[in-house]
Coordinates of C-alpha atoms and ligand atoms in Angstrom, one line a residue:
M1 CA -61.5 9.4 11.3
Y2 CA -62.8 12.8 10.2
D3 CA -62.5 13.2 6.4
P4 CA -63.3 16.6 5.1
L5 CA -64.5 15.2 1.8
V6 CA -67.0 12.9 3.6
H7 CA -68.1 14.4 6.9
P8 CA -69.9 17.7 7.5
F9 CA -67.6 19.0 10.4
P10 CA -65.2 17.5 13.0
D11 CA -67.7 16.3 15.7
R12 CA -67.1 15.5 19.4
K13 CA -66.4 11.9 18.6
Q14 CA -63.2 12.8 16.9
P15 CA -60.3 11.8 19.2
D16 CA -57.1 13.8 19.9
P17 CA -54.1 12.5 17.9
D18 CA -51.6 10.2 19.5
S19 CA -49.1 13.0 19.2
Y20 CA -45.8 13.5 20.8
W21 CA -46.6 17.2 21.2
L22 CA -49.6 16.5 23.4
K23 CA -47.4 14.3 25.6
V24 CA -44.7 17.0 26.1
S25 CA -46.9 20.1 26.3
E26 CA -48.4 21.6 29.4
N27 CA -52.2 21.5 30.0
A28 CA -54.4 23.2 27.5
P29 CA -55.1 26.9 28.2
D30 CA -58.4 28.2 29.4
D31 CA -61.0 28.9 26.7
D32 CA -64.6 30.1 26.5
G33 CA -66.2 26.7 26.4
A34 CA -68.9 25.9 23.8
I35 CA -71.3 28.5 22.4
A36 CA -74.5 28.4 24.4
G37 CA -77.5 30.4 23.1
D38 CA -77.6 33.1 20.4
M39 CA -75.2 36.0 20.1
S40 CA -74.4 38.9 17.8
V41 CA -70.8 39.8 17.2
D42 CA -68.7 42.0 14.8
V43 CA -66.3 39.4 13.5
A44 CA -66.5 35.6 13.8
I45 CA -63.6 33.3 12.9
I46 CA -64.3 29.7 12.0
G47 CA -61.3 27.5 12.9
G48 CA -59.0 27.8 15.8
G49 CA -55.6 26.9 14.3
Y50 CA -52.7 29.3 13.6
T51 CA -54.6 31.2 10.9
G52 CA -57.7 31.7 13.0
L53 CA -55.8 32.4 16.3
S54 CA -53.4 34.8 14.6
A55 CA -56.4 36.7 13.0
A56 CA -58.1 36.9 16.4
L57 CA -54.9 38.2 18.1
S58 CA -54.2 40.8 15.3
L59 CA -57.9 42.0 15.2
A60 CA -57.8 42.6 18.9
R61 CA -54.3 44.0 19.3
D62 CA -53.8 45.9 16.1
H63 CA -57.4 46.9 15.0
G64 CA -59.3 47.1 18.3
I65 CA -61.9 44.4 17.2
K66 CA -62.6 41.7 19.7
A67 CA -63.6 38.8 17.5
I68 CA -64.8 35.3 18.5
V69 CA -63.2 32.1 17.3
L70 CA -65.5 29.1 16.7
E71 CA -63.5 25.9 16.9
A72 CA -65.1 22.5 16.3
R73 CA -63.0 20.6 18.8
S74 CA -60.2 22.2 20.9
S75 CA -57.8 25.0 20.1
A76 CA -55.2 23.9 17.6
W77 CA -56.9 20.5 17.2
G78 CA -56.2 20.5 13.5
C79 CA -52.8 20.8 11.8
S80 CA -51.5 23.5 14.1
G81 CA -51.2 21.2 17.1
R82 CA -49.9 18.2 15.3
N83 CA -47.5 19.2 12.6
G84 CA -43.8 18.4 11.8
S85 CA -42.7 21.5 13.7
F86 CA -40.6 23.3 11.0
A87 CA -41.1 27.1 10.8
R88 CA -39.5 28.0 7.4
I89 CA -39.6 30.5 4.6
S90 CA -42.2 28.4 2.9
G91 CA -45.8 28.1 1.8
G92 CA -47.3 25.9 -0.9
R93 CA -45.4 23.3 -2.9
V94 CA -44.3 24.9 -6.1
P95 CA -40.5 24.7 -6.9
W96 CA -39.0 28.1 -7.2
S97 CA -37.9 27.4 -10.8
S98 CA -41.5 26.8 -11.8
L99 CA -42.7 29.8 -10.0
V100 CA -40.2 32.0 -11.8
K101 CA -41.3 30.4 -15.1
T102 CA -45.0 31.0 -14.5
Y103 CA -45.0 34.4 -12.8
G104 CA -41.6 35.9 -13.6
S105 CA -38.7 36.9 -11.3
D106 CA -40.4 40.0 -9.8
V107 CA -43.4 38.2 -8.6
A108 CA -41.3 35.2 -7.3
R109 CA -39.1 37.6 -5.4
A110 CA -42.1 39.4 -4.0
Y111 CA -43.5 36.1 -2.9
F112 CA -40.2 35.1 -1.3
Q113 CA -40.2 38.4 0.6
E114 CA -43.8 37.8 1.8
L115 CA -42.8 34.3 3.0
K116 CA -39.7 35.7 4.7
Q117 CA -41.9 38.2 6.5
G118 CA -44.0 35.3 7.6
L119 CA -41.0 33.8 9.4
D120 CA -40.1 37.2 10.9
T121 CA -43.8 37.4 12.1
V122 CA -43.3 34.2 14.0
R123 CA -40.0 35.1 15.4
E124 CA -41.4 38.4 16.7
L125 CA -44.5 36.7 18.0
I126 CA -42.4 34.2 20.1
A127 CA -40.3 37.1 21.4
T128 CA -43.0 39.6 22.2
G129 CA -45.4 37.0 23.6
D130 CA -42.6 35.3 25.5
I131 CA -43.9 32.0 24.1
A132 CA -42.0 29.1 25.6
C133 CA -42.2 26.7 22.6
D134 CA -38.8 25.0 22.6
K135 CA -37.5 27.0 19.6
Q136 CA -34.3 25.5 18.2
P137 CA -31.5 27.4 16.5
D138 CA -31.9 28.2 12.8
G139 CA -30.9 25.8 10.0
V140 CA -32.7 23.9 7.3
Y141 CA -31.3 21.3 4.9
K142 CA -32.9 19.9 1.7
V143 CA -30.9 16.7 1.3
A144 CA -30.3 14.9 -2.0
T145 CA -31.7 11.3 -1.7
F146 CA -29.9 10.1 -4.8
A147 CA -26.5 11.2 -6.2
N148 CA -28.1 12.6 -9.4
H149 CA -30.3 14.9 -7.3
A150 CA -27.2 16.9 -6.2
Q151 CA -27.0 18.8 -9.5
A152 CA -30.6 20.0 -9.2
L153 CA -29.7 21.3 -5.7
Q154 CA -26.8 23.2 -7.2
R155 CA -29.1 24.8 -9.7
E156 CA -31.5 25.7 -6.9
E157 CA -28.7 27.3 -5.0
K158 CA -28.0 29.6 -8.0
L159 CA -31.6 30.5 -8.3
Y160 CA -31.8 31.4 -4.6
N161 CA -28.7 33.5 -4.9
D162 CA -29.3 35.2 -8.2
V163 CA -33.0 35.5 -8.5
L164 CA -34.3 35.5 -4.9
R165 CA -31.1 37.2 -3.6
Y166 CA -30.9 34.8 -0.7
P167 CA -27.8 33.2 0.6
A168 CA -28.7 29.5 0.3
R169 CA -25.6 27.4 0.1
Y170 CA -24.9 24.0 -1.5
V171 CA -23.1 21.6 0.7
D172 CA -21.5 18.5 -0.9
A173 CA -21.7 15.0 0.4
G174 CA -18.5 15.4 2.4
G175 CA -19.8 18.6 4.0
L176 CA -22.9 16.7 5.2
R177 CA -20.8 14.3 7.3
G178 CA -21.5 15.0 10.9
V179 CA -24.7 16.7 10.1
H180 CA -26.8 14.1 8.2
E181 CA -25.5 10.5 8.0
G182 CA -26.7 7.4 6.2
P183 CA -26.8 6.2 2.5
E184 CA -29.2 8.9 1.3
S185 CA -26.8 11.8 2.0
H186 CA -25.6 13.0 -1.4
G187 CA -25.3 16.7 -0.7
G188 CA -27.7 19.3 0.6
L189 CA -29.0 22.8 0.1
Y190 CA -28.5 24.7 3.3
L191 CA -31.0 27.5 4.1
P192 CA -29.9 29.6 7.0
D193 CA -33.4 30.8 8.1
G194 CA -35.9 28.4 9.6
F195 CA -36.1 26.5 12.9
S196 CA -38.1 23.8 14.6
L197 CA -40.2 24.2 17.7
N198 CA -43.0 22.6 19.7
P199 CA -46.0 23.5 17.4
L200 CA -48.6 22.9 20.0
K201 CA -46.9 25.2 22.5
L202 CA -46.7 27.8 19.8
A203 CA -50.4 27.6 19.1
R204 CA -51.3 27.6 22.8
G205 CA -49.1 30.7 23.2
L206 CA -51.0 32.4 20.4
H207 CA -54.3 31.3 22.0
R208 CA -53.3 32.9 25.3
M209 CA -52.2 36.1 23.7
A210 CA -55.4 36.4 21.7
R211 CA -57.5 36.0 24.8
S212 CA -55.4 38.3 26.8
H213 CA -56.2 41.0 24.2
G214 CA -59.9 40.3 24.5
A215 CA -60.7 37.7 21.8
R216 CA -63.0 34.9 22.9
I217 CA -62.3 31.3 21.8
F218 CA -65.2 28.9 21.8
T219 CA -64.3 25.3 21.6
N220 CA -66.6 22.3 20.8
S221 CA -68.5 24.7 18.6
P222 CA -68.5 23.4 15.1
V223 CA -70.3 25.5 12.5
T224 CA -72.9 23.0 11.3
D225 CA -74.9 25.3 9.1
W226 CA -74.4 28.7 7.5
K227 CA -77.2 31.0 6.4
T228 CA -76.9 34.4 4.9
Q229 CA -79.6 37.1 4.8
G230 CA -78.7 40.5 3.4
D231 CA -75.4 41.4 4.9
T232 CA -75.8 39.2 8.0
H233 CA -74.5 35.6 8.3
R234 CA -76.0 33.2 10.8
L235 CA -73.5 30.6 11.9
V236 CA -75.2 27.6 13.5
T237 CA -73.5 25.5 16.1
P238 CA -75.0 22.6 18.1
N239 CA -76.0 24.8 21.1
G240 CA -76.3 28.3 19.8
T241 CA -76.2 30.6 16.8
V242 CA -73.9 33.5 16.0
S243 CA -75.2 36.5 13.9
V244 CA -72.3 38.3 12.3
K245 CA -71.5 40.8 9.5
R246 CA -67.9 39.8 9.0
V247 CA -66.6 36.2 8.8
I248 CA -63.1 34.8 8.6
V249 CA -62.9 31.2 7.4
A250 CA -59.7 29.6 8.8
T251 CA -60.6 25.9 8.4
N252 CA -57.9 25.1 5.8
G253 CA -57.3 21.4 5.3
Y254 CA -60.2 20.6 7.7
T255 CA -62.7 22.5 5.5
S256 CA -65.6 20.1 4.9
S257 CA -67.0 20.2 1.4
Q258 CA -70.3 20.8 3.1
L259 CA -69.3 24.0 5.1
H260 CA -70.4 26.4 2.3
A261 CA -71.0 25.8 -1.4
R262 CA -68.8 28.7 -2.5
L263 CA -65.8 27.3 -0.6
S264 CA -66.3 23.7 -1.6
A265 CA -63.6 21.9 -3.7
R266 CA -61.2 24.9 -3.5
V267 CA -58.6 22.8 -1.6
L268 CA -57.8 19.1 -1.6
P269 CA -57.3 17.7 1.9
V270 CA -54.2 15.6 1.8
H271 CA -53.2 13.4 4.7
S272 CA -49.7 13.7 6.2
Q273 CA -48.4 11.3 8.9
I274 CA -45.6 11.3 11.5
I275 CA -43.9 8.7 13.6
V276 CA -41.8 9.5 16.7
T277 CA -39.3 6.9 17.9
A278 CA -38.1 5.9 21.3
P279 CA -35.0 7.9 22.4
M280 CA -32.0 7.0 20.3
S281 CA -28.7 5.9 21.8
D282 CA -25.6 8.2 21.4
A283 CA -24.3 5.8 18.7
Q284 CA -27.6 6.0 16.8
V285 CA -27.6 9.8 16.9
K286 CA -24.1 9.8 15.6
A287 CA -25.0 7.5 12.7
S288 CA -28.2 9.3 11.7
L289 CA -28.8 12.9 12.5
P290 CA -26.0 14.4 14.6
S291 CA -27.4 17.9 13.9
G292 CA -30.7 19.1 15.2
D293 CA -31.6 21.0 12.0
C294 CA -34.8 20.8 10.0
M295 CA -34.4 18.2 7.2
F296 CA -36.4 17.2 4.2
D297 CA -35.4 15.2 1.1
T298 CA -35.7 15.3 -2.6
R299 CA -38.0 12.4 -3.3
G300 CA -41.1 13.0 -5.4
L301 CA -43.2 12.1 -2.3
L302 CA -40.8 13.7 0.2
F303 CA -40.0 12.8 3.8
Y304 CA -39.3 15.4 6.5
Y305 CA -37.5 14.7 9.7
R306 CA -35.6 16.0 12.7
R307 CA -33.9 15.0 15.9
L308 CA -36.0 16.1 18.9
P309 CA -34.4 17.6 21.9
D310 CA -34.8 14.3 23.8
N311 CA -33.0 12.5 21.0
R312 CA -36.0 10.8 19.4
M313 CA -36.4 10.9 15.7
L314 CA -39.5 12.6 14.2
F315 CA -40.1 11.3 10.7
G316 CA -43.1 12.3 8.4
G317 CA -44.4 11.8 5.0
R318 CA -47.5 11.1 2.9
S319 CA -49.1 7.8 2.2
A320 CA -52.8 7.5 3.3
I321 CA -55.4 8.9 0.9
S322 CA -58.7 8.8 2.8
G323 CA -59.8 9.2 6.4
A324 CA -61.2 5.7 6.4
D325 CA -57.8 4.2 5.4
A326 CA -55.5 6.5 7.5
A327 CA -55.3 4.2 10.5
A328 CA -54.1 1.2 8.5
P329 CA -50.8 -0.1 10.0
R330 CA -49.2 -0.2 6.6
H331 CA -48.9 3.6 6.6
R332 CA -46.9 3.4 9.9
Q333 CA -44.8 0.7 8.4
Y334 CA -44.2 2.8 5.2
L335 CA -42.7 5.6 7.4
Y336 CA -40.7 3.1 9.4
D337 CA -39.2 1.5 6.3
A338 CA -38.3 4.9 4.8
M339 CA -36.7 6.0 8.1
T340 CA -34.6 2.8 8.5
R341 CA -33.6 2.9 4.8
K342 CA -32.3 6.4 5.3
F343 CA -30.8 5.6 8.7
P344 CA -30.0 1.9 8.9
A345 CA -28.6 2.4 12.4
L346 CA -32.2 2.9 13.6
A347 CA -33.3 -0.7 12.5
G348 CA -35.3 -2.2 15.3
I349 CA -36.0 1.1 17.2
G350 CA -39.4 1.3 18.8
I351 CA -42.1 3.7 17.6
E352 CA -43.9 5.5 20.5
H353 CA -46.2 7.9 18.6
W354 CA -47.9 7.8 15.3
W355 CA -50.5 10.3 14.1
G356 CA -51.6 12.3 11.0
G357 CA -53.5 15.3 9.9
W358 CA -55.0 17.1 6.8
V359 CA -53.0 19.6 4.9
A360 CA -54.7 21.7 2.2
V361 CA -53.5 21.7 -1.4
T362 CA -54.9 24.0 -4.0
Q363 CA -54.9 23.2 -7.7
N364 CA -51.9 25.5 -8.3
S365 CA -50.3 24.3 -5.1
L366 CA -50.0 27.9 -3.8
P367 CA -51.7 29.5 -0.7
F368 CA -54.4 32.1 -0.9
C369 CA -55.8 35.0 1.2
Y370 CA -58.8 36.8 -0.3
Q371 CA -62.3 38.2 0.2
V372 CA -64.7 35.6 -1.1
P373 CA -66.5 36.9 -4.1
G374 CA -70.3 37.1 -3.8
L375 CA -70.4 36.4 -0.1
G376 CA -70.1 40.0 1.3
N377 CA -67.6 40.4 4.1
V378 CA -66.2 36.9 4.2
F379 CA -62.4 36.4 4.1
T380 CA -60.4 33.3 4.0
A381 CA -56.7 32.1 3.8
G382 CA -55.1 28.7 3.5
G383 CA -53.7 26.2 1.0
Y384 CA -50.3 26.1 2.6
A385 CA -49.8 22.5 1.3
G386 CA -48.1 21.2 4.4
S387 CA -45.8 24.3 4.7
G388 CA -47.8 26.7 6.8
V389 CA -46.4 27.0 10.3
S390 CA -45.1 30.5 9.6
F391 CA -47.2 31.6 6.7
S392 CA -50.5 30.8 8.3
I393 CA -49.7 33.0 11.2
H394 CA -48.6 35.7 8.7
L395 CA -51.8 35.4 6.6
G396 CA -53.8 35.5 9.8
T397 CA -52.6 39.1 10.3
K398 CA -53.6 39.9 6.7
L399 CA -57.1 38.5 7.2
A400 CA -57.4 40.7 10.3
M401 CA -56.4 43.6 8.2
M402 CA -59.0 42.9 5.5
A403 CA -61.7 42.2 8.0
A404 CA -60.9 45.6 9.5
G405 CA -61.5 47.2 6.1
Q406 CA -57.9 47.6 4.9
R407 CA -56.4 46.2 1.7
F408 CA -53.8 43.4 1.6
E409 CA -51.2 44.8 -0.8
T410 CA -48.7 42.3 -2.1
G411 CA -46.5 41.9 -5.1
A412 CA -47.4 38.2 -5.0
S413 CA -50.6 38.8 -7.0
F414 CA -51.7 35.2 -7.0
L415 CA -52.2 35.2 -3.3
T416 CA -55.3 37.3 -3.3
R417 CA -57.1 35.3 -6.0
E418 CA -59.8 32.7 -5.3
P419 CA -58.4 29.3 -6.0
T420 CA -59.8 27.4 -8.9
R421 CA -62.3 24.7 -7.9
Y422 CA -61.1 21.2 -8.5
P423 CA -63.0 19.6 -11.3
L424 CA -65.1 16.5 -10.7
S425 CA -64.5 16.5 -7.0
Q426 CA -65.9 13.0 -6.6
F427 CA -62.8 11.7 -8.5
L428 CA -60.3 13.7 -6.4
R429 CA -59.2 10.7 -4.4
L430 CA -58.7 8.5 -7.5
G431 CA -56.6 11.2 -9.1
Q432 CA -54.5 11.5 -5.9
W433 CA -54.0 7.7 -5.7
M434 CA -52.8 7.7 -9.3
A435 CA -50.4 10.7 -8.6
Y436 CA -49.0 8.8 -5.6
R437 CA -48.5 5.6 -7.7
W438 CA -46.7 7.6 -10.3
L439 CA -44.4 9.4 -7.8
H440 CA -43.6 6.1 -6.0
A441 CA -42.7 4.5 -9.4
K442 CA -40.5 7.5 -10.2
D443 CA -38.7 7.3 -6.8
A444 CA -38.3 3.5 -7.3
R445 CA -36.8 4.0 -10.8
E446 CA -34.3 6.5 -9.4
A447 CA -33.4 4.2 -6.5
R448 CA -32.7 1.4 -9.0
K449 CA -30.6 3.7 -11.2
A450 CA -28.6 4.8 -8.2
G451 CA -28.0 1.1 -7.4
Ligands
LIG1 C1 -48.6 15.9 9.9 C2 -48.4 17.3 9.5 C3 -47.1 17.8 9.4 C4 -46.9 19.2 9.1 N1 -45.6 19.7 9.1 C5 -45.4 21.0 8.9 C6 -44.1 21.6 9.1 O1 -43.2 20.9 9.5 N2 -43.9 22.9 8.7 C7 -44.9 23.6 8.2 O2 -44.7 24.8 7.9 N3 -46.2 23.1 8.1 C8 -46.5 21.8 8.4 N4 -47.7 21.3 8.3 C9 -48.8 22.2 7.9 C10 -49.2 23.2 9.0 O3 -49.4 22.6 10.2 C11 -50.5 24.0 8.6 O4 -50.2 24.6 7.3 C12 -51.0 25.0 9.6 O5 -51.0 24.5 10.9 C13 -52.4 25.5 9.1 O6 -53.0 26.2 10.1 P1 -54.5 26.5 10.0 O7 -54.9 27.3 11.2 O8 -54.7 27.2 8.7 O9 -55.3 25.2 9.9 P2 -55.6 24.1 11.1 O10 -54.6 24.2 12.2 O11 -55.8 22.8 10.4 O12 -56.9 24.6 11.8 C14 -58.2 24.4 11.1 C15 -59.2 24.2 12.3 O13 -60.5 24.4 11.7 C16 -61.4 23.6 12.6 N5 -62.7 23.4 11.9 C17 -62.9 22.7 10.7 N6 -64.2 22.8 10.4 C18 -64.8 23.5 11.3 C19 -66.2 23.9 11.5 N7 -67.2 23.6 10.7 N8 -66.5 24.7 12.6 C20 -65.5 25.1 13.5 N9 -64.2 24.7 13.3 C21 -63.8 23.9 12.3 C22 -60.6 22.3 12.8 O14 -61.0 21.6 13.9 C23 -59.2 22.9 12.9 O15 -58.8 23.0 14.3 C24 -48.0 20.0 8.7 C25 -49.3 19.5 8.8 C26 -49.5 18.2 9.1 C27 -50.9 17.6 9.2

């Protein structure tokens, strides 16, 4: 399997994921095929996920610039076509309390507003583009796995209310009955904004909109080499070369460490996997997730899950470390065991889909959107840490703005800084393995304490 720390780019041998979304989505939209021959363009975008497609749409629609997208495989082949489907007020993986401590309340509030705008951007896009992506009603719960996590959720409610001025609401274990069942339901934090959808249909809607405004989307066109002379970049693909003055890099967790020296080791690609069950019986629905809201838990290595419209359970989390190891059946079993521990009524249910993808985690676990220093007109965004459905689309519009010569003004000052390079990138996987061991041990300790 493609591993960004090992391989130079996703090549044609990389298969499509065994994803539920591919099964329930209509045929892929038309695209512009593979680059053939040499061409010169104003703006080229590397990567055809939400970030790249949103930048292409915004450039064409809002700035009159008809960019091209160079996608290694097919449109939304990366995270955007295979994610857990939650569009939330989220981006990165820093608890709000830590964010306030590090950056202060004003910056934290500005960041929250930027994220909120991200969700509004997606709502508006779905409405204006008339994108049929099976959008569900709003509602998100962060659910206390162990009884002693409930207090932390109550503190978080206060922070949301007092500092972020957002009406999050703590719901006690009794209030969760009929919403989230099972032995790991010890109260929850309810966030009124955020919804699930079919992520592949959303990406394909974005793709169609971008093309209808004049963007061109070239598939099976991996950038295999990148040369810069003066202010011109030459992006080499297997069957043609693109000369361009402005480049947007939207490869996020799929960024190979070999794409460009300046970009290398700025994000750690972290593998996230999902299983989807066979349809649940009515009794199983009632005993697991009667509500269709977006759910995630409070474990150190958290699980995210939802009931799909056809009453299957989608259940995701992190376990595999490298691409070479990602297909090992024990990772599938790990998710199955976690799901049936949470919802014993699902013991024995069949698994019909199992797939994974690479999310991008920066050293400070926060996203970025900046002009790359020393490379001229090169702009990039990413680092959503597995929480990028809405924010990647939002930052795509900011990349378009920057490539069109405007500034991205934001009170969340950290967003526009180049992420620190990971030190000793050859030891990244070892560090990650040790972090997972530590988090598993912590979760196991808490489980034992909880009895
Ligand atoms: C299993 C899983 C579950 C997730 N669940 C959620 C969720 O529920 N909610 C949420 O908010 N977020 C979730 N995410 C994260 C979210 O999907 C991403 O943050 C978002 O899709 C990022 O979009 P992107 O366009 O930046 O990157 P991607 O969609 O990953 O696109 C990058 C693209 O770049 C292409 N590429 C790479 N190298 C090259 C090259 N050299 N030349 C050309 N093209 C190249 C790749 O083929 C890829 O298509 C999840 C991710 C995964 C993997």
